[in-house]
Coordinates of C-alpha atoms and ligand atoms in Angstrom, one line a residue:
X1314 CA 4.1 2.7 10.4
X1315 CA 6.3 0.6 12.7
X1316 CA 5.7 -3.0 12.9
X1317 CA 6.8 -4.1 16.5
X1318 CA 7.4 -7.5 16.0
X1319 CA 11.3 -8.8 15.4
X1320 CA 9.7 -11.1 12.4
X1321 CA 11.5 -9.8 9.3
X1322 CA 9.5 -9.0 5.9
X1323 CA 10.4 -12.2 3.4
X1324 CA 13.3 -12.1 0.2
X1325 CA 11.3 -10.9 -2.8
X1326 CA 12.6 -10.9 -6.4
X1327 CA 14.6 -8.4 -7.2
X1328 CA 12.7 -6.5 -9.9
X1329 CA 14.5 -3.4 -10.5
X1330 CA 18.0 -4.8 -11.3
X1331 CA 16.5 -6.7 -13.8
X1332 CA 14.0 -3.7 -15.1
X1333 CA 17.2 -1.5 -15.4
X1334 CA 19.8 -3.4 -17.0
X1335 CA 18.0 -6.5 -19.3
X1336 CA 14.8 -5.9 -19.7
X1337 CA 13.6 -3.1 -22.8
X1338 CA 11.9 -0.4 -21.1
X1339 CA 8.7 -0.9 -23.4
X1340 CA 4.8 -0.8 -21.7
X1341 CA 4.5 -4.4 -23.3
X1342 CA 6.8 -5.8 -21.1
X1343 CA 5.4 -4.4 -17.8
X1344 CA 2.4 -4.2 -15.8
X1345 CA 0.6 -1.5 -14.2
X1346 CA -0.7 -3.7 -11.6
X1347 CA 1.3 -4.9 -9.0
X1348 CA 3.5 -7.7 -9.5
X1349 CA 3.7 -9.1 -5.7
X1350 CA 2.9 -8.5 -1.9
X1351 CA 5.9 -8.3 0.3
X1352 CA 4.2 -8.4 3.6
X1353 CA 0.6 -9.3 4.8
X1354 CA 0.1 -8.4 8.5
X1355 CA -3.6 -7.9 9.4
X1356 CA -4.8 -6.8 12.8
X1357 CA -7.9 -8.9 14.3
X1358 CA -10.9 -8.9 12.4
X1359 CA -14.1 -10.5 11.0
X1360 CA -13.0 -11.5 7.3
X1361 CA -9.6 -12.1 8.8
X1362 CA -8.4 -16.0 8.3
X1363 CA -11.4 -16.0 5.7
X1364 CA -10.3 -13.3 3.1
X1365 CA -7.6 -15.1 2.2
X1366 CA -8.3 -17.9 4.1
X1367 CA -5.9 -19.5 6.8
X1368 CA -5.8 -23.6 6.8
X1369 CA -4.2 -25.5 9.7
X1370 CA -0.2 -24.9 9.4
X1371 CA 0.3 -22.0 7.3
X1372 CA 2.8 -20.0 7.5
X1373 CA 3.9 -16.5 6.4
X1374 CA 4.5 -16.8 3.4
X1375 CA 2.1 -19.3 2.7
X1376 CA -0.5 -16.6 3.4
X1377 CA 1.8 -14.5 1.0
X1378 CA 1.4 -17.0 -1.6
X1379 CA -2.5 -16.7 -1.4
X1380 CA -2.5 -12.4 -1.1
X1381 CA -0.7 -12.8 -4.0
X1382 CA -3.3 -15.4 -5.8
X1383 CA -6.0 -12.5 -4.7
X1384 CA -4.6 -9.1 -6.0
X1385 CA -1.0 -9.9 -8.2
X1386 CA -1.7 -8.9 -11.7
X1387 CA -5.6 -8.2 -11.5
X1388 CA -7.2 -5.2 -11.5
X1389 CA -10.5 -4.3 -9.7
X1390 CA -12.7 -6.5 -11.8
X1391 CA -10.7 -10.2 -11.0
X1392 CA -9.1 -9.3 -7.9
X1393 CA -10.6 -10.5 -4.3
X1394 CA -10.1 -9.2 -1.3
X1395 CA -7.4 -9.3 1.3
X1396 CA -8.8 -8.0 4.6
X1397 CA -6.6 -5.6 7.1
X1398 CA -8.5 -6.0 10.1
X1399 CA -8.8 -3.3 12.4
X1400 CA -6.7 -0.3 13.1
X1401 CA -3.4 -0.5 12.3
X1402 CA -3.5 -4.3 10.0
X1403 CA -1.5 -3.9 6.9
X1404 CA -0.1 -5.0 3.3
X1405 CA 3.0 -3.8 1.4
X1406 CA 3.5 -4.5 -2.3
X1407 CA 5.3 -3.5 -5.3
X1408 CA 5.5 -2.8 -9.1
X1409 CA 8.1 -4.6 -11.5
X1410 CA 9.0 -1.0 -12.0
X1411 CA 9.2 2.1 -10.3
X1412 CA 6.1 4.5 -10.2
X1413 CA 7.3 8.2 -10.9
X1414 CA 5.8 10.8 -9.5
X1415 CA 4.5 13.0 -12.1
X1416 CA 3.8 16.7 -11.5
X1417 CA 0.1 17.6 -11.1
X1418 CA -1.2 14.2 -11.5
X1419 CA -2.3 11.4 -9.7
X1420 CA 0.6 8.5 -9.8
X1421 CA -1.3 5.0 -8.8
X1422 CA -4.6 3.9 -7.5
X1423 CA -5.5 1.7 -4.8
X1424 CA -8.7 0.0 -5.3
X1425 CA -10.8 -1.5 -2.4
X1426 CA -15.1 -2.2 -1.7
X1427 CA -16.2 1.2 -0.6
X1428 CA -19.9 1.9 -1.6
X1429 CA -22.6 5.0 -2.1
X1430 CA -25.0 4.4 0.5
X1431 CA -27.9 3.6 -1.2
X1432 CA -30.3 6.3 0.3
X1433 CA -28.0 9.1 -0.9
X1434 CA -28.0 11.0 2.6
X1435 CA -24.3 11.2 2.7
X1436 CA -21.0 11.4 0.5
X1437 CA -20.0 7.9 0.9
X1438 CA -21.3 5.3 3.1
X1439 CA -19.1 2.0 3.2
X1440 CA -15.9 4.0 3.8
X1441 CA -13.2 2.3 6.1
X1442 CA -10.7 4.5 5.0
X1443 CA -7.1 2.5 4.4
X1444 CA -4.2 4.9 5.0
X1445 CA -1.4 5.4 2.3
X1446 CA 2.4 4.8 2.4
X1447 CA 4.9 4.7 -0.1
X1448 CA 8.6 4.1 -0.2
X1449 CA 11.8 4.5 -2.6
X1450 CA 14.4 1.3 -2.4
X1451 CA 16.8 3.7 -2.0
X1452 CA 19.9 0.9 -1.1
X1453 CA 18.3 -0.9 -4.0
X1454 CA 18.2 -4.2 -2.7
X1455 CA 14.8 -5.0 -3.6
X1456 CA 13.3 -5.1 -0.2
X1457 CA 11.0 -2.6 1.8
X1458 CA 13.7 -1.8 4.6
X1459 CA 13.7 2.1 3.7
X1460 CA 12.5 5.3 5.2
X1461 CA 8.3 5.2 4.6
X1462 CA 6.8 7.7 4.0
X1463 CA 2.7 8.4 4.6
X1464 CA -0.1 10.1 2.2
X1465 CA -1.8 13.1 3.9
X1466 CA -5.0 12.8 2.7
X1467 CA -8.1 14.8 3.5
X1468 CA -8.4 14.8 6.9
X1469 CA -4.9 16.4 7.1
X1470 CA -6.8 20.0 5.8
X1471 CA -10.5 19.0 6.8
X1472 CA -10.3 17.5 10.3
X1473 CA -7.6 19.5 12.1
X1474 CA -7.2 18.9 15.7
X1475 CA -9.6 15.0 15.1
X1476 CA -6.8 12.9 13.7
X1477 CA -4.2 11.1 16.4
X1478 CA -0.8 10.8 14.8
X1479 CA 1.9 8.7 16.5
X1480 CA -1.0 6.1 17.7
X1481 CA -0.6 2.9 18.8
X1482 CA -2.9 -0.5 19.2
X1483 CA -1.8 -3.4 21.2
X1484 CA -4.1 -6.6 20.4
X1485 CA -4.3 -10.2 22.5
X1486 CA -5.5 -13.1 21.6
X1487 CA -8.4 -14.9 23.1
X1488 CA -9.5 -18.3 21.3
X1489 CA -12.9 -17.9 19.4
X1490 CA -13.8 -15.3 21.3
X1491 CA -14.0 -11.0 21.1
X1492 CA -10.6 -10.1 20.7
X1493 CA -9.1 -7.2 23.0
X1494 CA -7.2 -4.6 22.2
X1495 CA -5.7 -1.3 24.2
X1496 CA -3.7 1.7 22.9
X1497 CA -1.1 4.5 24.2
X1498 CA -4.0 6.4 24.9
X1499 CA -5.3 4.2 28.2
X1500 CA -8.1 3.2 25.8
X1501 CA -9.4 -0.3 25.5
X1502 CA -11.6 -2.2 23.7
X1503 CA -12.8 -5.1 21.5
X1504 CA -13.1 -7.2 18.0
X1505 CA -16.5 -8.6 18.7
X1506 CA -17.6 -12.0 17.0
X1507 CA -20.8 -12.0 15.0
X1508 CA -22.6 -14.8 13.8
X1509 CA -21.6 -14.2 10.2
X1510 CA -18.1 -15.2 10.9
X1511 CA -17.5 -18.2 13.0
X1512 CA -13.8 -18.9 11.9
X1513 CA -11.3 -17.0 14.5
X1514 CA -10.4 -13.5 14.4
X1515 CA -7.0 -13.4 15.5
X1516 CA -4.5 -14.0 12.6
X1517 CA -3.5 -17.5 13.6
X1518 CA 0.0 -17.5 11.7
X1519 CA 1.1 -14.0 13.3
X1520 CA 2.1 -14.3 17.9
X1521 CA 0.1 -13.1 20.5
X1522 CA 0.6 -9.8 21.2
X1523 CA 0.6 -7.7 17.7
X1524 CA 1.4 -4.2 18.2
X1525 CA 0.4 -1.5 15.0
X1526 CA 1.9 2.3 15.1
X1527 CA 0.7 4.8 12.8
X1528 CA -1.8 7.5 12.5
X1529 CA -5.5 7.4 13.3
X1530 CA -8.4 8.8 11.5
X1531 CA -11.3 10.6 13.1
X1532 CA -14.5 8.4 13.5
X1533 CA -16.8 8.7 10.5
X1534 CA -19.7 6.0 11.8
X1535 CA -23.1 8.1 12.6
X1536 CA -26.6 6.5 13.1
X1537 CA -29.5 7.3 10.9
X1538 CA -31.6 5.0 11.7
X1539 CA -34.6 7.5 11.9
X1540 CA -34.1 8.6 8.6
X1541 CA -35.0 5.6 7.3
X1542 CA -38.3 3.5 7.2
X1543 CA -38.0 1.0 9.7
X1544 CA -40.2 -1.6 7.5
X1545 CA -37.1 -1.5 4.9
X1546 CA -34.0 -1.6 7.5
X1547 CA -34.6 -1.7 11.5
X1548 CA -30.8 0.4 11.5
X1549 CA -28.7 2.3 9.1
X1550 CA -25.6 3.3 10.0
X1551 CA -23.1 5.1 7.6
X1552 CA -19.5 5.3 7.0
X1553 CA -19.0 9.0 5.4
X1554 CA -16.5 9.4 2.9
X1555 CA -13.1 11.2 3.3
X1556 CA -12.6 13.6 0.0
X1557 CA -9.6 11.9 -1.1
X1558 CA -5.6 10.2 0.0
X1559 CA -7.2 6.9 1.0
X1560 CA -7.5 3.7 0.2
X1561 CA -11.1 1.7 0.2
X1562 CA -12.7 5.0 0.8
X1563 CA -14.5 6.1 -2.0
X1564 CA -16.0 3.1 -4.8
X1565 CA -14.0 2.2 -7.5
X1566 CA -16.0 3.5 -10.4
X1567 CA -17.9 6.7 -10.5
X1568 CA -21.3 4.8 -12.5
X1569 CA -21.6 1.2 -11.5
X1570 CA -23.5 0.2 -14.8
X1571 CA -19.9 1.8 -16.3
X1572 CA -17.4 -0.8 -16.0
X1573 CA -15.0 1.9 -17.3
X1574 CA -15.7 4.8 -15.3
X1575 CA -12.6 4.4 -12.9
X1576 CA -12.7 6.8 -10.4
X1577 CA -9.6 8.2 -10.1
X1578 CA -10.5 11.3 -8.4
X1579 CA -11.8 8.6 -5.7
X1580 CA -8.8 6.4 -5.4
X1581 CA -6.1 7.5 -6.9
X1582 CA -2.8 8.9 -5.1
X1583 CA -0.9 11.5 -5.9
X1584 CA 3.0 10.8 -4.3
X1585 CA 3.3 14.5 -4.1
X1586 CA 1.1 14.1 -1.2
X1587 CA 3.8 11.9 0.7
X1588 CA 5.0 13.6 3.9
X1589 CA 7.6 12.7 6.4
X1590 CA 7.2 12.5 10.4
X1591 CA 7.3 16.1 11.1
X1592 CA 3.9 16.0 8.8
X1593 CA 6.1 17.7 5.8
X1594 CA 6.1 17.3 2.3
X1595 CA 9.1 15.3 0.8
X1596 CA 10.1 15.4 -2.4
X1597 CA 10.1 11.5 -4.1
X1598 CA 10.5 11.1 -7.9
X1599 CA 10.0 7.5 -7.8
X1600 CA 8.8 4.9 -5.6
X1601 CA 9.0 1.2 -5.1
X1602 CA 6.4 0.0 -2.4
X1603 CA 3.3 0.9 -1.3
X1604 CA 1.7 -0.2 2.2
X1605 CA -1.8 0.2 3.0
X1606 CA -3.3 0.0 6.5
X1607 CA -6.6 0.6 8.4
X1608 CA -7.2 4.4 9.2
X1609 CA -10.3 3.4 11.6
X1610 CA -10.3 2.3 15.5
X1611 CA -14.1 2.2 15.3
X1612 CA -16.9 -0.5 15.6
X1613 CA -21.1 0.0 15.4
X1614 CA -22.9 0.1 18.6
X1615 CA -25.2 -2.3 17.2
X1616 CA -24.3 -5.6 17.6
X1617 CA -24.3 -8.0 14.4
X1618 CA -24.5 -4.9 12.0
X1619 CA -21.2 -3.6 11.0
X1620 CA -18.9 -5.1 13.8
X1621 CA -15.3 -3.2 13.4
X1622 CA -14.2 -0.9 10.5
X1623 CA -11.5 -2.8 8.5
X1624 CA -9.8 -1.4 5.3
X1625 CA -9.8 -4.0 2.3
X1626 CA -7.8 -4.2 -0.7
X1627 CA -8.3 -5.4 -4.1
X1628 CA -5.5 -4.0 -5.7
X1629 CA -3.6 -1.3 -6.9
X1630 CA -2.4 0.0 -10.5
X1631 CA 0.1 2.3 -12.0
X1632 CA -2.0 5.2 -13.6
X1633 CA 0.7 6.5 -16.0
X1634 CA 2.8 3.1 -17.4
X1635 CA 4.3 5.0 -19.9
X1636 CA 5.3 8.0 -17.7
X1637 CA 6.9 5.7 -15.5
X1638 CA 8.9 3.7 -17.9
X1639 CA 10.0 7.6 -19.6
X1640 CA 11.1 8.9 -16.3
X1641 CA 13.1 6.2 -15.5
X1642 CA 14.6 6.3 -19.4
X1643 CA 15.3 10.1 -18.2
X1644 CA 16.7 9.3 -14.5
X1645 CA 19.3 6.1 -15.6
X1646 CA 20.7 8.5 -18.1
X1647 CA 19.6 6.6 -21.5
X1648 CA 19.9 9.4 -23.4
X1649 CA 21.7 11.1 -26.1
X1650 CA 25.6 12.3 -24.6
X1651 CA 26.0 16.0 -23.6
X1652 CA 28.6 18.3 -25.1
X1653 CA 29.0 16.4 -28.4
X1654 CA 30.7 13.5 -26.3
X1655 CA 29.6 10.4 -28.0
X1656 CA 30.0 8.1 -25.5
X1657 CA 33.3 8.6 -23.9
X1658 CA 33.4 8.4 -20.2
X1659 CA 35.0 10.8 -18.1
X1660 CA 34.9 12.4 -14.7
X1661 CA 32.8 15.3 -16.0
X1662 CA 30.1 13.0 -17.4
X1663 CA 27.4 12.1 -15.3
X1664 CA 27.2 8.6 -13.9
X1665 CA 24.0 7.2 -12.0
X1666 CA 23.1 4.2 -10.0
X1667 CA 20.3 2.2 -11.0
X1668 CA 17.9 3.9 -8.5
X1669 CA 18.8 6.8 -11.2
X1670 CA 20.7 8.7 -8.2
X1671 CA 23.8 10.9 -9.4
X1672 CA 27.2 9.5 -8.2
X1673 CA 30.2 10.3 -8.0
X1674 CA 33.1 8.0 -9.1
X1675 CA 36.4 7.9 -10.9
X1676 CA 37.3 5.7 -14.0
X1677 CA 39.3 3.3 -12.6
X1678 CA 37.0 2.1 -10.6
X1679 CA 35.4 0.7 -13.9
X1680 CA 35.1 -2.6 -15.4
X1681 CA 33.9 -3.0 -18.4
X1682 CA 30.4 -3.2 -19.1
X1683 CA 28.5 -6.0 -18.2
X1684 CA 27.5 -8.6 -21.3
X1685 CA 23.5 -8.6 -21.4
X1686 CA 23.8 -12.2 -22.3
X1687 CA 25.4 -12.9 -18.9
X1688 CA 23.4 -11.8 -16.5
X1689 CA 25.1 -13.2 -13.4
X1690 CA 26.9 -10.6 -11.4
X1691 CA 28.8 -10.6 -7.8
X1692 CA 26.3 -8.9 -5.6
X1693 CA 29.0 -6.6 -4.1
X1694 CA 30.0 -5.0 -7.7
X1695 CA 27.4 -1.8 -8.2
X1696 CA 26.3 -1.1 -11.9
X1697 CA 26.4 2.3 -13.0
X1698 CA 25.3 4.2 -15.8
X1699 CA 27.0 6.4 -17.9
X1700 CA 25.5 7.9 -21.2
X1701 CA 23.8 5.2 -22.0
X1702 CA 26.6 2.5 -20.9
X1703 CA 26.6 0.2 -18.0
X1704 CA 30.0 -0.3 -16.0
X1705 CA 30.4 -2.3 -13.0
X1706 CA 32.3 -1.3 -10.7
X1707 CA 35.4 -3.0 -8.8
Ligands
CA2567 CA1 2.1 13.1 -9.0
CA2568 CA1 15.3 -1.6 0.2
CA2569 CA1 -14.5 -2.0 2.8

């Protein structure tokens, strides 16, 4: 997912240099929902300006400021939604720690507003499928600047030859009216009002002329409005679910009268799943960001019913705190010395960054190790760990 514009993603805190080297690696301390949103770039749409809402002046970030009043620190229950838009529209946030991938299991959730359809004539109903990245800070500087990587989900085995990889969506504004949009494809098309929403549907804090990149999903929209009784809905159109790898897909709990019945089969994410442009898996321990955008270039043919099919988001949580927080224990080298070395540093003991990478260096390129009760260090000095010691080096 490339985002055309030269507008660069805003400074966020840097979360992992303080999880790593001051902070007590304990589940108290740490949430397993996410801490902020980094970037907030929705593609036209009906709830768009309205979920969160857009008043005269804002900026960027102050959108920022209200995704993150919406879905920081919540989980599915107190969160509200941020709308995507249409194809391509998309959020990134992060953790205030890393999410390991653990083998065999599902690593994080993402939750959204997808429904049963309430005839039960097909597996889902309300799904605008939201596709999946995630992302290491591998040059650790707290930002989402690194390689991205997307979840293959579902349609990856079930739908060969339907979904359009390396796809593209130009929109254009057009003042309170049906927005246009064409693609790489020599398609074109539009975001059509409705009378539900009468704020605008272009993102008014974002420039003419948004481009999305990414992959699209086959159209899941069919009409069964004649296998219904017309006397209880005149249409019924359905969204059918993909089985799983999306976001606002399936619902968020498998028995709506059970509050706890989280479906994680449903929503969760497995980061084993993550593949790289060639469509092939990669092999992350960890990751740091997570961006979610709409899978869907699809509106209903009847006008005022569903209008265009746009991912939303209502957070996303950690599904294995304590796994994480252990794997990093495990990957920064916080652990008893090998070879009966207690503690003294050489060029044969291992030494890691605080991404929990392996490094190479020699000892006197060492300080000593930083005081805990000073946390102020140059930014060009790099901390390194070393059974169980930090260093900084020169
Ligand atoms: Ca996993
Ligand atoms: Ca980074
Ligand atoms: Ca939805």
């Amino acid at each position: 997912m490339r985002y055309k514009m030269t507008r660069k993603g805003l400074v966020i805190g840097v979360s992992l240099f303080h999880l790593f080297t001051f902070s007590p690696l304990s589940a108290q301390e740490h949430s397993k929902y996410i801490q902020a949103v980094d970037e907030y770039r929705p593609a036209p749409g009906q709830f768009v300006n309205d979920a969160p809402e857009y008043e005269e002046g804002d900026t960027e970030a102050d959108m920022l400021r209200k995704c993150n009043e919406n879905v920081a620190g919540l989980g599915p229950l107190d969160a509200h939604l941020v709308a995507l838009g249409g194809w391509g529209g998309y959020i990134t946030f992060h953790f205030d720690h890393s999410i390991a991938n653990i083998p065999g299991q599902r690593d994080f959730a993402v939750w959204g507003n997808a429904y049963q359809e309430m005839k039960n004539l097909v597996f889902g109903g309300m799904n605008e499928a939201g596709i999946v990245m995630v992302s290491k800070d591998t040059n650790g500087n707290g930002l989402p600047d690194d390689p991205w990587y997307e979840i293959s989900g579902s349609c990856d085995a079930d739908s060969v030859g339907k979904v359009v990889y390396d796809y593209e969506v130009t929109y254009h504004q057009n003042p309170m009216g049906d927005i246009p949009w064409t693609d790489n494809l020599g398609q074109s098309g539009t975001i059509d009002r409705n009378h539900y929403h009468p704020q605008e549907y272009y993102p008014q804090w974002l420039p003419d002329g948004l481009t999305f990149s990414g992959t699209r999903l086959p159209d899941n929209m069919y009409n069964l409005s004649d296998k219904v009784d017309s006397g209880w809905s005149p249409y019924y159109y359905v969204l059918i679910g993909f089985r799983y790898g999306y976001a606002d897909n399936l619902p968020n709990f498998t028995d709506n009268a059970d509050a706890t019945s989280y479906n994680i089969e449903g929503c969760g994410i497995d980061i084993a799943w993550a593949v790289d442009e060639a469509r092939q898996p990669v092999n992350l321990d960890f990751i740091d960001f997570v961006r979610v955008y709409t899978g869907l270039n699809q509106k209903c043919p009847q006008p005022e019913w569903w209008g265009e099919t746009s991912t939303e988001f209502m957070g996303a949580e950690d599904l294995h705190l304590e796994a994480s927080l252990d794997a990093i224990r495990q990957a920064t080298g916080i652990q008893p010395p090998r070879n009966g070395e207690c503690g003294a540093w050489s060029e044969n003991t291992p030494a890691y960054d605080l991404l929990g990478r392996r490094i190479n260096i020699s000892p006197s390129s060492l300080l000593p190790p930083p005081s805990s009760s000073s946390p102020s260090h140059s930014s060009k000095k790099t901390i390194i760990i070393s059974n169980g010691k930090k260093y900084l080096s020169k």
